[in-house]
XYZ file of N, CA, C and O in Angstrom:
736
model
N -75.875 19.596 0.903
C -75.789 18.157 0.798
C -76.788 17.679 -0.260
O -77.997 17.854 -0.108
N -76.164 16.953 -1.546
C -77.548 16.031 -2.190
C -77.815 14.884 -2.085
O -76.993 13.990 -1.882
N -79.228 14.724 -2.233
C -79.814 13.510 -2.326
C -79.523 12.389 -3.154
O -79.224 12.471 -4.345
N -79.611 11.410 -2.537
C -79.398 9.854 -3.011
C -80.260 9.874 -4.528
O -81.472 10.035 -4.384
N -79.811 9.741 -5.854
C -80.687 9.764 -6.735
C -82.018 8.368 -6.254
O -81.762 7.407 -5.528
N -83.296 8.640 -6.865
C -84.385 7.707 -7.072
C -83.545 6.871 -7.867
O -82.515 6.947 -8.537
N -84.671 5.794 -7.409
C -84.055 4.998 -8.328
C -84.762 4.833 -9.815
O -84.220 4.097 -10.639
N -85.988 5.538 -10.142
C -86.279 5.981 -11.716
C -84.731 7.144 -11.954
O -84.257 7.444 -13.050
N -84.391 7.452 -11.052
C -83.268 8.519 -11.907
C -82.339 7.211 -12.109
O -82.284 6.869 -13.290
N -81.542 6.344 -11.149
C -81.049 5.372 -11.661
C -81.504 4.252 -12.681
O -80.967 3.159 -12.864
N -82.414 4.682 -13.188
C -83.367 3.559 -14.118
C -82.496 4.132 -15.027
O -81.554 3.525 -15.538
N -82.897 5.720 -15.323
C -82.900 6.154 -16.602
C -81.737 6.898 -16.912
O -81.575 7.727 -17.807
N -80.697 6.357 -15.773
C -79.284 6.953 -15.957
C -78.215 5.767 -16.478
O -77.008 5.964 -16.344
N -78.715 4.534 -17.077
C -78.570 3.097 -16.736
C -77.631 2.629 -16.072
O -76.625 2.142 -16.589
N -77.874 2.732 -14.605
C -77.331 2.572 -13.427
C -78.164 1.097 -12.488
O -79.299 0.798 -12.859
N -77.647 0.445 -11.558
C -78.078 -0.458 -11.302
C -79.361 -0.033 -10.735
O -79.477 1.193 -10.759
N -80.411 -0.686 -10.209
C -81.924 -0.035 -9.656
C -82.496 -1.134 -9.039
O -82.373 -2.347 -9.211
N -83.414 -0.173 -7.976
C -84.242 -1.846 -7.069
C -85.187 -1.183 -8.239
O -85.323 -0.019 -8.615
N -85.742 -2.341 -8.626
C -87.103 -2.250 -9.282
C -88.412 -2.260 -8.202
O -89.480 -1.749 -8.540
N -88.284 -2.705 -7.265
C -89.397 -2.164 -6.331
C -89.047 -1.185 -5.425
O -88.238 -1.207 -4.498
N -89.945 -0.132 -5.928
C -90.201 1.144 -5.725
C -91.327 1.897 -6.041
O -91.919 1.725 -7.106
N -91.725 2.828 -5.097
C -93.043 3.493 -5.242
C -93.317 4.039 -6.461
O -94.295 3.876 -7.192
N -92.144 4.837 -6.619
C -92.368 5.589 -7.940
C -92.693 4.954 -9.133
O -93.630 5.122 -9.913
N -91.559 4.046 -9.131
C -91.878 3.278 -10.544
C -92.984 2.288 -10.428
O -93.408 1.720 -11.435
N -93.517 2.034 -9.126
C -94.967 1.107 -8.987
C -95.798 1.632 -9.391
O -96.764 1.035 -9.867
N -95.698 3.050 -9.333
C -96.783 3.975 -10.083
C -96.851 3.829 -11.805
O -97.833 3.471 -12.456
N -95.749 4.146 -12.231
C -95.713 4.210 -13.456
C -96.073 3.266 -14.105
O -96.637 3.180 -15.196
N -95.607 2.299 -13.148
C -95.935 0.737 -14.123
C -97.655 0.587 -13.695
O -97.767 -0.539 -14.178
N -98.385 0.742 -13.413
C -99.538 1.241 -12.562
C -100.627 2.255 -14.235
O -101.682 2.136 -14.858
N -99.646 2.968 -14.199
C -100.051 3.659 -15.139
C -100.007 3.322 -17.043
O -100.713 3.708 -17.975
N -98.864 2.473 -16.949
C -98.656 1.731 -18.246
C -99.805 0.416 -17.926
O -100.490 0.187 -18.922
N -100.046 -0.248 -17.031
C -100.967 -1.259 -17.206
C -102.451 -0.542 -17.414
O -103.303 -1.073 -18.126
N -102.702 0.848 -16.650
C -103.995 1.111 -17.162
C -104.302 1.529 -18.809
O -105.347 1.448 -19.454
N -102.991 1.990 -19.185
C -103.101 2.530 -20.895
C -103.255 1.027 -21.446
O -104.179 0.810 -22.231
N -102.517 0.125 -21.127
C -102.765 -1.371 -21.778
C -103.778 -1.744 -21.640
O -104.105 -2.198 -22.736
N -104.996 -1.932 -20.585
C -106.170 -1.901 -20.307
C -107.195 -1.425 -21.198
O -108.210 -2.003 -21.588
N -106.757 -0.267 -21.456
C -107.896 0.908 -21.980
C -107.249 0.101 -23.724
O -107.891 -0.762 -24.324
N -106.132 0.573 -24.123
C -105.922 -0.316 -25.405
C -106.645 -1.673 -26.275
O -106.851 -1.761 -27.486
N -106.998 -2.877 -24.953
C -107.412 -4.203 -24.995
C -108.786 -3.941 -25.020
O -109.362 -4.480 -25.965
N -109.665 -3.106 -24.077
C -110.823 -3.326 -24.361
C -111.094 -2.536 -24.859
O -112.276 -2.516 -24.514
N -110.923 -1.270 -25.845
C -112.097 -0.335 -26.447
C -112.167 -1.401 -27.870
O -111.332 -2.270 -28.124
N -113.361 -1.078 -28.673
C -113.179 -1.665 -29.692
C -112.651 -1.249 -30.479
O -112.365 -0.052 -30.489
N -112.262 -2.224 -31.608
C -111.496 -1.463 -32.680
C -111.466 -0.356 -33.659
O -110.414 -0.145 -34.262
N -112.864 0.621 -33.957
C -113.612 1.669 -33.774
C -113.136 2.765 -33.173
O -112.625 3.774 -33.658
N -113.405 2.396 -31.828
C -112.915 3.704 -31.392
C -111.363 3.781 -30.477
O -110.876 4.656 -29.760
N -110.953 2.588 -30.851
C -109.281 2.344 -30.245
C -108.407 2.614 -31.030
O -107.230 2.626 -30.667
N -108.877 2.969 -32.629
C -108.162 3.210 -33.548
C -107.007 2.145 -33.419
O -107.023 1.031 -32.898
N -105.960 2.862 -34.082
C -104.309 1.850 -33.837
C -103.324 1.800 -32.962
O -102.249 1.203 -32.915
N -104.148 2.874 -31.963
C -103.406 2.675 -30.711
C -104.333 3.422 -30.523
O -104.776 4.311 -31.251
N -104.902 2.811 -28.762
C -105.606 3.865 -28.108
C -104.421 5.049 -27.260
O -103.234 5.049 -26.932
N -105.881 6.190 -27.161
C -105.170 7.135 -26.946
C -104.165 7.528 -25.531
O -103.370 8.467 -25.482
N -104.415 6.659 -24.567
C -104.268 6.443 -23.228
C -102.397 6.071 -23.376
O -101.479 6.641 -22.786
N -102.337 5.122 -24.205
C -101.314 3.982 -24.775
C -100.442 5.002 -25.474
O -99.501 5.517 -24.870
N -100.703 5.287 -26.634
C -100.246 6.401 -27.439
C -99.447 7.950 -26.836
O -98.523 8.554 -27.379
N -100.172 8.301 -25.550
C -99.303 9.715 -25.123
C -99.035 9.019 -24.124
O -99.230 9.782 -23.177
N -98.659 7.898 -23.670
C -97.603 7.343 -22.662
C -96.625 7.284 -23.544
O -95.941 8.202 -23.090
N -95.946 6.843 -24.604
C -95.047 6.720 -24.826
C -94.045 7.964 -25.617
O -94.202 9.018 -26.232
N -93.068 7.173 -25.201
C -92.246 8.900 -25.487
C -92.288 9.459 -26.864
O -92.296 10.688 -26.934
N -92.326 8.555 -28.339
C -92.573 9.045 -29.565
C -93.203 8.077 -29.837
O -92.907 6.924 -29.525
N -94.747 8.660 -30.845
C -95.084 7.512 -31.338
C -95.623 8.554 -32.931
O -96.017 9.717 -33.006
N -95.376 7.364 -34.147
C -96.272 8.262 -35.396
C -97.470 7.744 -35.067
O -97.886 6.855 -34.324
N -98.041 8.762 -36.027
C -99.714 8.675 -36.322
C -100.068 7.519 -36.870
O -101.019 6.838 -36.485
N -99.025 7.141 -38.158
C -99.274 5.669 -38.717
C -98.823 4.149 -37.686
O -98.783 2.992 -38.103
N -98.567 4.568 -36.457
C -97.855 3.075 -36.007
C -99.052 2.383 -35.774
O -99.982 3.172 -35.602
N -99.411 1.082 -35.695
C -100.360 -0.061 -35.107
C -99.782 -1.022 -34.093
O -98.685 -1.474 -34.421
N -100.285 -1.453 -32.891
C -100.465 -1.902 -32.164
C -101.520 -2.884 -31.988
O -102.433 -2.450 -31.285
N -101.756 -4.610 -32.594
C -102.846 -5.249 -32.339
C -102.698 -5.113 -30.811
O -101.869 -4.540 -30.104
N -104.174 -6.096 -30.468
C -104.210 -5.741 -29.435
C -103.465 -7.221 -28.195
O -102.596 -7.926 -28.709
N -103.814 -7.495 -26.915
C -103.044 -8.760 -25.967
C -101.161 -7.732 -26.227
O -100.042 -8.120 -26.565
N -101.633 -6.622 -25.909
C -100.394 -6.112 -25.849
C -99.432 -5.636 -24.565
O -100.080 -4.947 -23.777
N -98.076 -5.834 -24.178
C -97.687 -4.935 -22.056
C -96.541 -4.635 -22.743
O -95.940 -5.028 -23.742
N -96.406 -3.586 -21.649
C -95.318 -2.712 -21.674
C -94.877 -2.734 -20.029
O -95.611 -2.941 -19.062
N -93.539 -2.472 -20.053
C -93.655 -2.235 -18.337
C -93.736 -0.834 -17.910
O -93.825 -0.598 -16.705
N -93.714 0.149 -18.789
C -93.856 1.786 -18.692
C -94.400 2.436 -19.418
O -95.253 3.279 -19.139
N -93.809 2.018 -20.950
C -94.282 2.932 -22.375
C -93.822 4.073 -22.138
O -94.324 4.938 -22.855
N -92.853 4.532 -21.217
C -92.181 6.147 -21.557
C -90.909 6.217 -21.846
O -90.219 7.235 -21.797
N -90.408 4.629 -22.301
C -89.445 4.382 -22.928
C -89.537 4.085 -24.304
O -88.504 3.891 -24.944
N -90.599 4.029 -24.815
C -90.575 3.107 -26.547
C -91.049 4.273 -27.151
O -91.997 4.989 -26.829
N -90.207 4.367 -28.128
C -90.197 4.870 -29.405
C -91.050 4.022 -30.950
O -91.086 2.819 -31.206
N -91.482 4.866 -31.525
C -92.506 3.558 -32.962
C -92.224 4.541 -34.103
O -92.719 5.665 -34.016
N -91.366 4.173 -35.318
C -91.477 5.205 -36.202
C -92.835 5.300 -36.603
O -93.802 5.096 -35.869
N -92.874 5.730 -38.219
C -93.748 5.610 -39.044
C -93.826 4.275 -39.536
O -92.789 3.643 -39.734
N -94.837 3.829 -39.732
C -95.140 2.369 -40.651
C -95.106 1.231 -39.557
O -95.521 0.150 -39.976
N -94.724 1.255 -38.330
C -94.679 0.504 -37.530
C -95.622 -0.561 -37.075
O -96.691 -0.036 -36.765
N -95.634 -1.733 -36.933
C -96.808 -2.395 -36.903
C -96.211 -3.631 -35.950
O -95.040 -3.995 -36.061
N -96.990 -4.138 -35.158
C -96.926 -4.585 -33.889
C -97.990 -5.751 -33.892
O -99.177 -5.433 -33.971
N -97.670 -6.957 -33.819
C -98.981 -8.041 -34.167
C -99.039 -8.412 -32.671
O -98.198 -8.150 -31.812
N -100.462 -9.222 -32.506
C -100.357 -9.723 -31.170
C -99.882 -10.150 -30.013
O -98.955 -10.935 -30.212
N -100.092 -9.993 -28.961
C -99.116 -10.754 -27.892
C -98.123 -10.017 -27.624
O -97.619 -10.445 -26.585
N -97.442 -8.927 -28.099
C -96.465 -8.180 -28.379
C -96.153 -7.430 -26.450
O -96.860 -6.745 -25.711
N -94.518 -8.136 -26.279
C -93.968 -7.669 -24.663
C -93.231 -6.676 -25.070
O -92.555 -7.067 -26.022
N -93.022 -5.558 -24.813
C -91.964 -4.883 -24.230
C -91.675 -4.322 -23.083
O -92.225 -3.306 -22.660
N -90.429 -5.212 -22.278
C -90.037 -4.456 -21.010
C -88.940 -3.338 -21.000
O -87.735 -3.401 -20.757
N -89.827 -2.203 -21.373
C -88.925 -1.147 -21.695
C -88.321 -0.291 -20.571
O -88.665 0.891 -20.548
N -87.478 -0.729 -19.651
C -86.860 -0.266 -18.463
C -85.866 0.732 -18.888
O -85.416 1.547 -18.083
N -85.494 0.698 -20.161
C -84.507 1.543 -20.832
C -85.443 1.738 -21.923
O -86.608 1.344 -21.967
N -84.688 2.504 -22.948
C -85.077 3.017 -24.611
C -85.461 1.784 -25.500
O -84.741 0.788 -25.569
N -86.517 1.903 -26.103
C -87.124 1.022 -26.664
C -87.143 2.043 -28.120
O -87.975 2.947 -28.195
N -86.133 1.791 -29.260
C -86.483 2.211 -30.229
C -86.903 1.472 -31.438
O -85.962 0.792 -31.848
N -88.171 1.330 -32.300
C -88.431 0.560 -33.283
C -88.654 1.708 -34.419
O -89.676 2.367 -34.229
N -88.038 2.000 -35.341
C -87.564 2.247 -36.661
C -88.870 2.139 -37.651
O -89.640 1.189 -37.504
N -89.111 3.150 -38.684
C -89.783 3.324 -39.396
C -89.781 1.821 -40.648
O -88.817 1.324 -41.229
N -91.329 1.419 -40.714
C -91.658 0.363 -41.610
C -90.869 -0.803 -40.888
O -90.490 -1.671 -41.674
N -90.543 -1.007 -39.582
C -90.725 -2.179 -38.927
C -91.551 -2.848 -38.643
O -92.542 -2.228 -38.258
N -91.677 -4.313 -38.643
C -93.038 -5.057 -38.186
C -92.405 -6.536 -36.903
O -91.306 -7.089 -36.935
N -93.269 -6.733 -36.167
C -92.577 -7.597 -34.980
C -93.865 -8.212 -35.118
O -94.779 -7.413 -34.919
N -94.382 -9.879 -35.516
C -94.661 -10.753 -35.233
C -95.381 -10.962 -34.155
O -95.056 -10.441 -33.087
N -96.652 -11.892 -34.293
C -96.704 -12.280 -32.947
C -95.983 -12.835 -32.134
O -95.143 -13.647 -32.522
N -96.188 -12.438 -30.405
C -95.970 -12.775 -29.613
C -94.459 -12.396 -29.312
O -94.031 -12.797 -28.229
N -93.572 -11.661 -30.143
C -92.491 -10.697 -29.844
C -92.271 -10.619 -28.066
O -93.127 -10.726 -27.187
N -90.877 -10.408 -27.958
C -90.529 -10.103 -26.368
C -89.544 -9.346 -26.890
O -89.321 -9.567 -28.080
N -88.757 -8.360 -26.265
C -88.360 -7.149 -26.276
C -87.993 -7.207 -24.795
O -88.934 -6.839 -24.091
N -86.823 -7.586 -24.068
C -86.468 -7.505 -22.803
C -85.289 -6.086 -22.789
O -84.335 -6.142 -23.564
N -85.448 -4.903 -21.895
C -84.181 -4.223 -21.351
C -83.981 -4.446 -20.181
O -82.884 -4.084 -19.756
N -84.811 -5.026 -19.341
C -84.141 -5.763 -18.133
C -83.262 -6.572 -17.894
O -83.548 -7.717 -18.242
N -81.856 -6.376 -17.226
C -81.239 -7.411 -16.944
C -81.060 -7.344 -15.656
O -80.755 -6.263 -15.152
N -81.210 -8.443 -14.913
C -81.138 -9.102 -13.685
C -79.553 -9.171 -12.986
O -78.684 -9.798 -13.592
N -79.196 -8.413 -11.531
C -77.961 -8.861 -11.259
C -77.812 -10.394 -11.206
O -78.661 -11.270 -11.043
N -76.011 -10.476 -11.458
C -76.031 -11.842 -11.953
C -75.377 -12.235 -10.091
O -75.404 -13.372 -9.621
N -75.154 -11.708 -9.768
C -74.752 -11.575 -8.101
C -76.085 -12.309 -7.386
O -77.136 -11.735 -7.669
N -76.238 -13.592 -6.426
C -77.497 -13.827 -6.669
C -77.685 -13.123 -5.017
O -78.841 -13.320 -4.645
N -76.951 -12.454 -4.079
C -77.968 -12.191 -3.028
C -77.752 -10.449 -3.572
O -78.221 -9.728 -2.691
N -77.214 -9.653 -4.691
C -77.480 -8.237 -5.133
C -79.094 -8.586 -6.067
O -79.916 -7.674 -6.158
N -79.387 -10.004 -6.716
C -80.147 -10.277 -6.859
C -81.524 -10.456 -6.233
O -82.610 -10.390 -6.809
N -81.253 -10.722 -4.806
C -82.728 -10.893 -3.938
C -83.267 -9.424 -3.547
O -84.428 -9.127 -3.263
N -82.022 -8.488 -3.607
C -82.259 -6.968 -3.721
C -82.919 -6.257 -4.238
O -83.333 -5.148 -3.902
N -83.196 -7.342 -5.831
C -83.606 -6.818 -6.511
C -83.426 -5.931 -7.703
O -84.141 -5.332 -8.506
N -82.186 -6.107 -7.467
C -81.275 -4.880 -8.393
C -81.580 -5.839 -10.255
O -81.713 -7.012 -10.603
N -81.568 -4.662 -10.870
C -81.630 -4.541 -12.449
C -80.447 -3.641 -13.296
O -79.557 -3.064 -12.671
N -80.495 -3.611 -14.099
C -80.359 -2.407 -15.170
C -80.930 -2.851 -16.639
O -80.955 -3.808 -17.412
N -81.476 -1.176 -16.458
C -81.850 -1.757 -18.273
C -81.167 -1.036 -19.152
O -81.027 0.184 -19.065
N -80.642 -1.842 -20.164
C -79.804 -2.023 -21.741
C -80.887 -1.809 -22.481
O -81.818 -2.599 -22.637
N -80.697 -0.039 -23.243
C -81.697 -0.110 -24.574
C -81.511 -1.499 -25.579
O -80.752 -2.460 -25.706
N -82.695 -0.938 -26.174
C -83.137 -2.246 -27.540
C -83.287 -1.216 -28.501
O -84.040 -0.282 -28.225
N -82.492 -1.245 -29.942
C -82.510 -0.631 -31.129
C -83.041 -1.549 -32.167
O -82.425 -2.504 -32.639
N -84.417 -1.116 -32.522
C -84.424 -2.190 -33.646
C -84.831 -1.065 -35.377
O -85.937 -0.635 -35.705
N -83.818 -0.934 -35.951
C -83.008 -0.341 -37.200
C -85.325 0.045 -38.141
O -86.509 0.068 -37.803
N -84.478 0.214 -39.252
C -86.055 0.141 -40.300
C -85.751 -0.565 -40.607
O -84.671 -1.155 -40.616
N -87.343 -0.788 -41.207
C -87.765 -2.180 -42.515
C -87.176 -3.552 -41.951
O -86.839 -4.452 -42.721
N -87.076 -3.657 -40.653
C -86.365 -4.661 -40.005
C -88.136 -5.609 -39.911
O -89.193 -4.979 -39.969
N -88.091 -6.745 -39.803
C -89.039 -8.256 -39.868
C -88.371 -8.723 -38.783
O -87.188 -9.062 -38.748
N -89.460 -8.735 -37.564
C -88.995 -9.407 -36.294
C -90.153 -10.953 -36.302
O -91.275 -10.557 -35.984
N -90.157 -12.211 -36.519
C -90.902 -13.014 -36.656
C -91.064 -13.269 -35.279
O -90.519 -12.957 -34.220
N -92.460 -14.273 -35.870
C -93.045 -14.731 -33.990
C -92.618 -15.165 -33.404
O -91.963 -16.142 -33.766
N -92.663 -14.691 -31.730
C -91.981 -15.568 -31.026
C -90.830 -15.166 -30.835
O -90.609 -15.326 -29.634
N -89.660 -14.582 -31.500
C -88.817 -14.159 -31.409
C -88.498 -13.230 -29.590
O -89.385 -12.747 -28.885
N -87.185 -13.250 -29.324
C -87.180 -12.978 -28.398
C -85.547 -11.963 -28.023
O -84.426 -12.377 -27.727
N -85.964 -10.829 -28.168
C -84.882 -9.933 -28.566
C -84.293 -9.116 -26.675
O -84.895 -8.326 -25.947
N -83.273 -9.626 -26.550
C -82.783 -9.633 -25.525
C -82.090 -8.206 -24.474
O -82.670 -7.311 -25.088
N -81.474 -7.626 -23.628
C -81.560 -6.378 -23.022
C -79.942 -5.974 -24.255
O -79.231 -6.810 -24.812
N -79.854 -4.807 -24.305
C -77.969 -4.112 -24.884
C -78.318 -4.427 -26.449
O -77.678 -3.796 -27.290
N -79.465 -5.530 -26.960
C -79.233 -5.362 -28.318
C -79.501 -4.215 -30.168
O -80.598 -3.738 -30.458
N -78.799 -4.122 -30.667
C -79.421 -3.691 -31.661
C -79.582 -4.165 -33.215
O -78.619 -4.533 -33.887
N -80.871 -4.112 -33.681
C -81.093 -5.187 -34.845
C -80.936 -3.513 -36.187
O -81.536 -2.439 -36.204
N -80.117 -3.956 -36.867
C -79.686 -2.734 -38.051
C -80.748 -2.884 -38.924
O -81.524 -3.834 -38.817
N -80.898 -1.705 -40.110
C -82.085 -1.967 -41.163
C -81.769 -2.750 -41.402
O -80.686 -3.316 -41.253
N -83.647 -3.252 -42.335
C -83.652 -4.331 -43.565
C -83.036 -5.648 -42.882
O -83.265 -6.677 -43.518
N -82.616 -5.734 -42.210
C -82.626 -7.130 -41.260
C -83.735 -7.599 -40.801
O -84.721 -6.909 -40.544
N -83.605 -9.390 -40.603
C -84.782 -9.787 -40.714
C -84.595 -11.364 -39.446
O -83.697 -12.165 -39.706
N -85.227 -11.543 -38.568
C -84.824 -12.161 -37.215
C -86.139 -13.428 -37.719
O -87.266 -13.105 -38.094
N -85.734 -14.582 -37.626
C -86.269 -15.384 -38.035
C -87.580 -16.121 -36.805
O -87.315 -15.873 -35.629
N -88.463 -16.686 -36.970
C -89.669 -16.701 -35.739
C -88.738 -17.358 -34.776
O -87.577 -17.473 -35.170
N -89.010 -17.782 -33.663
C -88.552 -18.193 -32.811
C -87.313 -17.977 -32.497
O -86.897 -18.959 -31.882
N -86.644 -17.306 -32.596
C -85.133 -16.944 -32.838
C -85.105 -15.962 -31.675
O -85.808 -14.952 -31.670
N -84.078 -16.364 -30.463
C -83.172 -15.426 -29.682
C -82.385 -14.576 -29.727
O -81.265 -15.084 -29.692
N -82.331 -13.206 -29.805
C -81.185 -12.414 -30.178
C -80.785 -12.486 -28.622
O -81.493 -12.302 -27.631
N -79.609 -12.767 -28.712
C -78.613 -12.256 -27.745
C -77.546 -11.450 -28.087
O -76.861 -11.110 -27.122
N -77.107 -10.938 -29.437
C -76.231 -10.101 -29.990
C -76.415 -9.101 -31.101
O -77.277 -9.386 -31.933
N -75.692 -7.882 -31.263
C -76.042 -7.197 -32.357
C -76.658 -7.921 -33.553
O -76.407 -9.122 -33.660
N -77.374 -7.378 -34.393
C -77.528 -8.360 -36.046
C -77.247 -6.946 -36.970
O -77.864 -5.896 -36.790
N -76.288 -7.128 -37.894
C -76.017 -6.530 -38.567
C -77.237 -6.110 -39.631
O -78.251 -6.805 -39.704
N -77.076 -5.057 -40.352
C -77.924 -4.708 -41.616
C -78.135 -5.219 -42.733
O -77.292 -5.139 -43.626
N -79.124 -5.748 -42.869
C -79.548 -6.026 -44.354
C -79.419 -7.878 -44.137
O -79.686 -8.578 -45.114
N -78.952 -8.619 -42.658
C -78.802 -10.233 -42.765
C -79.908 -10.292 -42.281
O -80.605 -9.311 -42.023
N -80.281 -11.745 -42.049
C -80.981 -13.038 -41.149
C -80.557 -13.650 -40.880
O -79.601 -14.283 -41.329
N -81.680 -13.742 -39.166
C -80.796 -14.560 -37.827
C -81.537 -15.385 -37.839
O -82.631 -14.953 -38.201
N -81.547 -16.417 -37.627
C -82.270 -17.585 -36.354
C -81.797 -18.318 -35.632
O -80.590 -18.554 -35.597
N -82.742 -18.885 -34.824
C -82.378 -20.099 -34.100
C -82.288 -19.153 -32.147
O -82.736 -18.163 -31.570
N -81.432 -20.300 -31.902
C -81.234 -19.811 -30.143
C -79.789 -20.459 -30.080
O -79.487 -21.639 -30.261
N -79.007 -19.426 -29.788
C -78.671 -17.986 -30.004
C -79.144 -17.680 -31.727
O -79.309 -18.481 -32.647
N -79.254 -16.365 -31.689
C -79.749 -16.248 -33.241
C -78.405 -16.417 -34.031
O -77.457 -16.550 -33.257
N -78.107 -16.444 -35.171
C -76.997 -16.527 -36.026
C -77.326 -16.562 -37.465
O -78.160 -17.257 -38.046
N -76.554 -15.727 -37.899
C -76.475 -15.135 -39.490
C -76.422 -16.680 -40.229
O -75.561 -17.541 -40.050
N -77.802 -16.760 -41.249
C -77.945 -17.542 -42.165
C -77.497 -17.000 -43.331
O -77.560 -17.647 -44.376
């Protein structure tokens, strides 16, 4: 007879999931202490990502930066190419794959959601989720504020204007803004 998968196996099978759970209370437990250790060492010896922060996540280059006022809800979902650079305030709820693309840069105060919420509202008091990776392409310009939503992917050389909602693919090489974002 087998076992009922966890629900980190349903996290990362993107299957529906209670988000409260031991396991993943841990993890997230463990991504807030790497965020911790990130915020306060100084900039000296925190380098561009501290090191705590850095081997939580599943790939990171040597060249990526991370200012700091930075959360994650795991970090063993995000990916950072090379050249990657990350300005303040910077959310990612990486419940799924968090990939950011070589010589990308995301703005302050960036959100990065793969959580989505059942839309069922008492599968909702359950608690139930799933998370929809986030692809964001190279040389892609995510401006501040911006707020890039769960299932999306932003193609290279695209460029998401500050305050601007993605709720849908953005093709390669345009610019979005606004709420919903939309090709200028």
């Amino acid at each position: 007879m087998t076992s009922a998968p966890s629900e980190l196996e349903k996290m990362t099978a993107g299957q529906w999931y209670s988000c409260l759970d031991p396991e993943l209370d841990a993890m997230r437990a463990r991504a807030h202490d790497a965020v911790y250790e990130h915020s306060l060492l100084s900039p000296d010896d925190r380098g561009d990502i501290a090191p705590k922060l850095r081997a939580l996540f599943a790939s990171c280059a040597e060249d990526a930066r991370i200012e700091t006022r930075f959360h994650c809800a795991y970090g063993v979902n995000i990916t950072l190419g090379h050249g990657v650079f990350i300005n303040v305030g910077c959310t990612i709820l990486d419940t799924a794959l968090v990939s950011i693309g070589d010589h990308s840069m995301l703005g302050p105060n960036v959100q990065i959601y793969c959580a989505q919420h059942h839309k069922d509202p008492e599968l909702r008091k359950q608690h139930l989720e799933i998370g929809l990776p986030v692809t964001i392409g190279k040389n892609v310009w995510i401006g501040g504020g911006a707020i890039i939503l769960p299932g999306v992917c932003i193609g290279d050389d695209a460029i998401v204007g500050a305050g601007s909602v993605v709720t849908k693919d953005v093709a390669p090489g345009v610019t979005v803004v606004g709420n919903p974002a939309r090709v200028i």
